[in-house]
Amino acid sequence: MTNAQRLRNWYTEVWEKGNLDAITDFIAPDTIAKGIVPEMQMGIDDFRDLIMTFQAQVGRFEVDLPKVIAEGDWVSAFLVVRTSRTDTGAPLEVSGQVMARFENGRIAEAYNHVDYICLLEQMDLLPPDTIPICMTGQRLDWVRQTPHSLAAAH
């Protein structure tokens, strides 16, 4: 089996089928993945938590890898994830990229990028056109109402 096939199987078995017990079949114990969640490095236990969190927020995943490049121990892929909102059933589609180094048949190092802004816009957690709005210099400010600010308003 090639490393590109192993990467495809990772997404099929763990992300699409939700087989969390298979995570250790695909990821070496000391692997740290970067970029999946900004400002956070992820190990095996973190993947379990992340996948369960996503499963609670969206429907079943379909992961497509339309572009894959493999060289030696490294595999790089452009990916498209399709799912749906659990609250409305509306379709969701988000793209991303992964670069993974394989060692002894498992991912030993991984770098990821996911278009979370697009995902959060589709989930109505960010306003539509967030990027164009921010490119004009406008800020996405929300007023956090604390007990103190509520009392001051009355």
PDB file of N, CA and C in Angstrom, residues 72-135:
ATOM      1  N   GLY A  72       8.559  10.259  -1.803  1.00  0.00           N
ATOM      2  CA  GLY A  72       9.247   9.616  -0.695  1.00  0.00           C
ATOM      3  C   GLY A  72       8.289   9.330   0.444  1.00  0.00           C
ATOM      4  N   ASP A  73       8.640   9.784   1.636  1.00  0.00           N
ATOM      5  CA  ASP A  73       7.809   9.572   2.826  1.00  0.00           C
ATOM      6  C   ASP A  73       6.682  10.592   2.962  1.00  0.00           C
ATOM      7  N   TRP A  74       6.651  11.593   2.088  1.00  0.00           N
ATOM      8  CA  TRP A  74       5.694  12.687   2.209  1.00  0.00           C
ATOM      9  C   TRP A  74       4.519  12.525   1.245  1.00  0.00           C
ATOM     10  N   VAL A  75       3.334  12.907   1.729  1.00  0.00           N
ATOM     11  CA  VAL A  75       2.134  12.985   0.904  1.00  0.00           C
ATOM     12  C   VAL A  75       1.483  14.333   1.179  1.00  0.00           C
ATOM     13  N   SER A  76       1.116  15.019   0.113  1.00  0.00           N
ATOM     14  CA  SER A  76       0.413  16.283   0.224  1.00  0.00           C
ATOM     15  C   SER A  76      -0.897  16.149  -0.533  1.00  0.00           C
ATOM     16  N   ALA A  77      -1.974  16.650   0.055  1.00  0.00           N
ATOM     17  CA  ALA A  77      -3.274  16.522  -0.606  1.00  0.00           C
ATOM     18  C   ALA A  77      -4.111  17.768  -0.388  1.00  0.00           C
ATOM     19  N   PHE A  78      -4.847  18.118  -1.435  1.00  0.00           N
ATOM     20  CA  PHE A  78      -5.923  19.101  -1.344  1.00  0.00           C
ATOM     21  C   PHE A  78      -7.168  18.295  -1.029  1.00  0.00           C
ATOM     22  N   LEU A  79      -7.942  18.733  -0.037  1.00  0.00           N
ATOM     23  CA  LEU A  79      -9.118  17.952   0.320  1.00  0.00           C
ATOM     24  C   LEU A  79     -10.355  18.825   0.350  1.00  0.00           C
ATOM     25  N   VAL A  80     -11.482  18.191   0.073  1.00  0.00           N
ATOM     26  CA  VAL A  80     -12.785  18.845   0.140  1.00  0.00           C
ATOM     27  C   VAL A  80     -13.660  17.980   1.038  1.00  0.00           C
ATOM     28  N   VAL A  81     -14.202  18.604   2.078  1.00  0.00           N
ATOM     29  CA  VAL A  81     -15.066  17.901   3.024  1.00  0.00           C
ATOM     30  C   VAL A  81     -16.494  18.372   2.799  1.00  0.00           C
ATOM     31  N   ARG A  82     -17.381  17.410   2.608  1.00  0.00           N
ATOM     32  CA  ARG A  82     -18.802  17.714   2.445  1.00  0.00           C
ATOM     33  C   ARG A  82     -19.556  17.071   3.601  1.00  0.00           C
ATOM     34  N   THR A  83     -20.486  17.819   4.148  1.00  0.00           N
ATOM     35  CA  THR A  83     -21.301  17.327   5.245  1.00  0.00           C
ATOM     36  C   THR A  83     -22.565  18.172   5.279  1.00  0.00           C
ATOM     37  N   SER A  84     -23.264  18.177   6.384  1.00  0.00           N
ATOM     38  CA  SER A  84     -24.458  19.012   6.504  1.00  0.00           C
ATOM     39  C   SER A  84     -24.598  19.487   7.942  1.00  0.00           C
ATOM     40  N   ARG A  85     -25.345  20.562   8.096  1.00  0.00           N
ATOM     41  CA  ARG A  85     -25.627  21.073   9.441  1.00  0.00           C
ATOM     42  C   ARG A  85     -26.616  20.145  10.126  1.00  0.00           C
ATOM     43  N   THR A  86     -26.389  19.892  11.410  1.00  0.00           N
ATOM     44  CA  THR A  86     -27.329  19.034  12.136  1.00  0.00           C
ATOM     45  C   THR A  86     -28.615  19.775  12.474  1.00  0.00           C
ATOM     46  N   ASP A  87     -28.549  21.093  12.596  1.00  0.00           N
ATOM     47  CA  ASP A  87     -29.750  21.846  12.975  1.00  0.00           C
ATOM     48  C   ASP A  87     -30.699  22.088  11.812  1.00  0.00           C
ATOM     49  N   THR A  88     -30.177  22.320  10.605  1.00  0.00           N
ATOM     50  CA  THR A  88     -31.037  22.648   9.465  1.00  0.00           C
ATOM     51  C   THR A  88     -30.955  21.634   8.326  1.00  0.00           C
ATOM     52  N   GLY A  89     -29.923  20.811   8.342  1.00  0.00           N
ATOM     53  CA  GLY A  89     -29.713  19.880   7.234  1.00  0.00           C
ATOM     54  C   GLY A  89     -29.065  20.522   6.025  1.00  0.00           C
ATOM     55  N   ALA A  90     -28.779  21.832   6.107  1.00  0.00           N
ATOM     56  CA  ALA A  90     -28.163  22.543   4.982  1.00  0.00           C
ATOM     57  C   ALA A  90     -26.784  21.958   4.681  1.00  0.00           C
ATOM     58  N   PRO A  91     -26.452  21.843   3.401  1.00  0.00           N
ATOM     59  CA  PRO A  91     -25.145  21.284   3.054  1.00  0.00           C
ATOM     60  C   PRO A  91     -24.003  22.221   3.455  1.00  0.00           C
ATOM     61  N   LEU A  92     -22.885  21.623   3.812  1.00  0.00           N
ATOM     62  CA  LEU A  92     -21.658  22.355   4.139  1.00  0.00           C
ATOM     63  C   LEU A  92     -20.541  21.788   3.289  1.00  0.00           C
ATOM     64  N   GLU A  93     -19.665  22.664   2.823  1.00  0.00           N
ATOM     65  CA  GLU A  93     -18.492  22.224   2.078  1.00  0.00           C
ATOM     66  C   GLU A  93     -17.316  23.091   2.480  1.00  0.00           C
ATOM     67  N   VAL A  94     -16.212  22.465   2.826  1.00  0.00           N
ATOM     68  CA  VAL A  94     -15.021  23.193   3.228  1.00  0.00           C
ATOM     69  C   VAL A  94     -13.807  22.523   2.604  1.00  0.00           C
ATOM     70  N   SER A  95     -12.836  23.335   2.239  1.00  0.00           N
ATOM     71  CA  SER A  95     -11.618  22.779   1.642  1.00  0.00           C
ATOM     72  C   SER A  95     -10.451  22.939   2.613  1.00  0.00           C
ATOM     73  N   GLY A  96      -9.419  22.183   2.333  1.00  0.00           N
ATOM     74  CA  GLY A  96      -8.224  22.246   3.156  1.00  0.00           C
ATOM     75  C   GLY A  96      -7.060  21.564   2.464  1.00  0.00           C
ATOM     76  N   GLN A  97      -5.949  21.550   3.157  1.00  0.00           N
ATOM     77  CA  GLN A  97      -4.739  20.904   2.647  1.00  0.00           C
ATOM     78  C   GLN A  97      -4.055  20.192   3.787  1.00  0.00           C
ATOM     79  N   VAL A  98      -3.374  19.120   3.453  1.00  0.00           N
ATOM     80  CA  VAL A  98      -2.607  18.380   4.440  1.00  0.00           C
ATOM     81  C   VAL A  98      -1.274  17.970   3.816  1.00  0.00           C
ATOM     82  N   MET A  99      -0.236  18.039   4.610  1.00  0.00           N
ATOM     83  CA  MET A  99       1.074  17.479   4.256  1.00  0.00           C
ATOM     84  C   MET A  99       1.426  16.521   5.381  1.00  0.00           C
ATOM     85  N   ALA A 100       1.693  15.273   5.038  1.00  0.00           N
ATOM     86  CA  ALA A 100       1.964  14.275   6.069  1.00  0.00           C
ATOM     87  C   ALA A 100       3.209  13.470   5.703  1.00  0.00           C
ATOM     88  N   ARG A 101       4.025  13.228   6.722  1.00  0.00           N
ATOM     89  CA  ARG A 101       5.195  12.359   6.545  1.00  0.00           C
ATOM     90  C   ARG A 101       4.880  11.027   7.207  1.00  0.00           C
ATOM     91  N   PHE A 102       5.126   9.963   6.474  1.00  0.00           N
ATOM     92  CA  PHE A 102       4.839   8.624   6.969  1.00  0.00           C
ATOM     93  C   PHE A 102       6.134   7.930   7.400  1.00  0.00           C
ATOM     94  N   GLU A 103       5.999   7.165   8.471  1.00  0.00           N
ATOM     95  CA  GLU A 103       7.110   6.375   8.992  1.00  0.00           C
ATOM     96  C   GLU A 103       6.530   5.044   9.471  1.00  0.00           C
ATOM     97  N   ASN A 104       7.055   3.958   8.967  1.00  0.00           N
ATOM     98  CA  ASN A 104       6.550   2.624   9.325  1.00  0.00           C
ATOM     99  C   ASN A 104       5.045   2.489   9.094  1.00  0.00           C
ATOM    100  N   GLY A 105       4.559   3.082   8.008  1.00  0.00           N
ATOM    101  CA  GLY A 105       3.167   2.930   7.630  1.00  0.00           C
ATOM    102  C   GLY A 105       2.183   3.820   8.353  1.00  0.00           C
ATOM    103  N   ARG A 106       2.664   4.706   9.229  1.00  0.00           N
ATOM    104  CA  ARG A 106       1.752   5.604   9.959  1.00  0.00           C
ATOM    105  C   ARG A 106       2.220   7.045   9.822  1.00  0.00           C
ATOM    106  N   ILE A 107       1.291   7.960  10.028  1.00  0.00           N
ATOM    107  CA  ILE A 107       1.616   9.381   9.978  1.00  0.00           C
ATOM    108  C   ILE A 107       2.504   9.709  11.168  1.00  0.00           C
ATOM    109  N   ALA A 108       3.673  10.284  10.865  1.00  0.00           N
ATOM    110  CA  ALA A 108       4.626  10.652  11.915  1.00  0.00           C
ATOM    111  C   ALA A 108       4.708  12.159  12.107  1.00  0.00           C
ATOM    112  N   GLU A 109       4.232  12.899  11.119  1.00  0.00           N
ATOM    113  CA  GLU A 109       4.307  14.364  11.144  1.00  0.00           C
ATOM    114  C   GLU A 109       3.225  14.872  10.195  1.00  0.00           C
ATOM    115  N   ALA A 110       2.496  15.918  10.597  1.00  0.00           N
ATOM    116  CA  ALA A 110       1.428  16.423   9.736  1.00  0.00           C
ATOM    117  C   ALA A 110       1.250  17.921   9.904  1.00  0.00           C
ATOM    118  N   TYR A 111       1.011  18.565   8.786  1.00  0.00           N
ATOM    119  CA  TYR A 111       0.749  20.003   8.736  1.00  0.00           C
ATOM    120  C   TYR A 111      -0.540  20.187   7.947  1.00  0.00           C
ATOM    121  N   ASN A 112      -1.468  20.938   8.513  1.00  0.00           N
ATOM    122  CA  ASN A 112      -2.801  21.047   7.946  1.00  0.00           C
ATOM    123  C   ASN A 112      -3.242  22.503   7.840  1.00  0.00           C
ATOM    124  N   HIS A 113      -4.147  22.728   6.922  1.00  0.00           N
ATOM    125  CA  HIS A 113      -4.813  24.022   6.819  1.00  0.00           C
ATOM    126  C   HIS A 113      -6.255  23.744   6.407  1.00  0.00           C
ATOM    127  N   VAL A 114      -7.194  24.334   7.117  1.00  0.00           N
ATOM    128  CA  VAL A 114      -8.622  24.171   6.824  1.00  0.00           C
ATOM    129  C   VAL A 114      -9.231  25.567   6.726  1.00  0.00           C
ATOM    130  N   ASP A 115     -10.105  25.772   5.770  1.00  0.00           N
ATOM    131  CA  ASP A 115     -10.770  27.067   5.593  1.00  0.00           C
ATOM    132  C   ASP A 115     -11.930  27.191   6.583  1.00  0.00           C
ATOM    133  N   TYR A 116     -11.577  27.441   7.845  1.00  0.00           N
ATOM    134  CA  TYR A 116     -12.585  27.533   8.896  1.00  0.00           C
ATOM    135  C   TYR A 116     -13.503  28.732   8.717  1.00  0.00           C
ATOM    136  N   ILE A 117     -13.009  29.813   8.141  1.00  0.00           N
ATOM    137  CA  ILE A 117     -13.877  30.985   7.946  1.00  0.00           C
ATOM    138  C   ILE A 117     -15.051  30.602   7.051  1.00  0.00           C
ATOM    139  N   CYS A 118     -14.767  29.915   5.960  1.00  0.00           N
ATOM    140  CA  CYS A 118     -15.838  29.465   5.063  1.00  0.00           C
ATOM    141  C   CYS A 118     -16.805  28.540   5.798  1.00  0.00           C
ATOM    142  N   LEU A 119     -16.273  27.611   6.581  1.00  0.00           N
ATOM    143  CA  LEU A 119     -17.121  26.693   7.335  1.00  0.00           C
ATOM    144  C   LEU A 119     -18.007  27.444   8.326  1.00  0.00           C
ATOM    145  N   LEU A 120     -17.424  28.364   9.074  1.00  0.00           N
ATOM    146  CA  LEU A 120     -18.181  29.104  10.087  1.00  0.00           C
ATOM    147  C   LEU A 120     -19.220  30.038   9.463  1.00  0.00           C
ATOM    148  N   GLU A 121     -18.917  30.565   8.266  1.00  0.00           N
ATOM    149  CA  GLU A 121     -19.928  31.355   7.551  1.00  0.00           C
ATOM    150  C   GLU A 121     -21.123  30.470   7.185  1.00  0.00           C
ATOM    151  N   GLN A 122     -20.849  29.276   6.683  1.00  0.00           N
ATOM    152  CA  GLN A 122     -21.928  28.366   6.286  1.00  0.00           C
ATOM    153  C   GLN A 122     -22.750  27.895   7.487  1.00  0.00           C
ATOM    154  N   MET A 123     -22.132  27.886   8.666  1.00  0.00           N
ATOM    155  CA  MET A 123     -22.837  27.478   9.885  1.00  0.00           C
ATOM    156  C   MET A 123     -23.527  28.666  10.567  1.00  0.00           C
ATOM    157  N   ASP A 124     -23.456  29.844   9.921  1.00  0.00           N
ATOM    158  CA  ASP A 124     -24.040  31.083  10.451  1.00  0.00           C
ATOM    159  C   ASP A 124     -23.402  31.516  11.770  1.00  0.00           C
ATOM    160  N   LEU A 125     -22.147  31.157  11.965  1.00  0.00           N
ATOM    161  CA  LEU A 125     -21.417  31.583  13.153  1.00  0.00           C
ATOM    162  C   LEU A 125     -20.540  32.806  12.861  1.00  0.00           C
ATOM    163  N   LEU A 126     -20.327  33.089  11.593  1.00  0.00           N
ATOM    164  CA  LEU A 126     -19.680  34.318  11.126  1.00  0.00           C
ATOM    165  C   LEU A 126     -20.571  34.892  10.034  1.00  0.00           C
ATOM    166  N   PRO A 127     -20.545  36.208   9.842  1.00  0.00           N
ATOM    167  CA  PRO A 127     -21.400  36.794   8.804  1.00  0.00           C
ATOM    168  C   PRO A 127     -20.919  36.392   7.409  1.00  0.00           C
ATOM    169  N   PRO A 128     -21.856  36.357   6.449  1.00  0.00           N
ATOM    170  CA  PRO A 128     -21.445  36.094   5.073  1.00  0.00           C
ATOM    171  C   PRO A 128     -20.421  37.139   4.624  1.00  0.00           C
ATOM    172  N   ASP A 129     -19.522  36.744   3.769  1.00  0.00           N
ATOM    173  CA  ASP A 129     -18.507  37.656   3.241  1.00  0.00           C
ATOM    174  C   ASP A 129     -17.589  38.208   4.323  1.00  0.00           C
ATOM    175  N   THR A 130     -17.246  37.395   5.307  1.00  0.00           N
ATOM    176  CA  THR A 130     -16.353  37.816   6.385  1.00  0.00           C
ATOM    177  C   THR A 130     -15.025  38.351   5.852  1.00  0.00           C
ATOM    178  N   ILE A 131     -14.416  37.631   4.923  1.00  0.00           N
ATOM    179  CA  ILE A 131     -13.106  38.056   4.396  1.00  0.00           C
ATOM    180  C   ILE A 131     -13.220  39.404   3.683  1.00  0.00           C
ATOM    181  N   PRO A 132     -14.153  39.585   2.719  1.00  0.00           N
ATOM    182  CA  PRO A 132     -14.250  40.903   2.080  1.00  0.00           C
ATOM    183  C   PRO A 132     -14.532  42.028   3.072  1.00  0.00           C
ATOM    184  N   ILE A 133     -15.362  41.758   4.079  1.00  0.00           N
ATOM    185  CA  ILE A 133     -15.649  42.779   5.088  1.00  0.00           C
ATOM    186  C   ILE A 133     -14.363  43.169   5.808  1.00  0.00           C
ATOM    187  N   CYS A 134     -13.612  42.186   6.247  1.00  0.00           N
ATOM    188  CA  CYS A 134     -12.370  42.463   6.980  1.00  0.00           C
ATOM    189  C   CYS A 134     -11.315  43.126   6.089  1.00  0.00           C
ATOM    190  N   MET A 135     -11.324  42.806   4.802  1.00  0.00           N
ATOM    191  CA  MET A 135     -10.354  43.410   3.877  1.00  0.00           C
ATOM    192  C   MET A 135     -10.585  44.907   3.716  1.00  0.00           C
TER     193      MET A 135
END
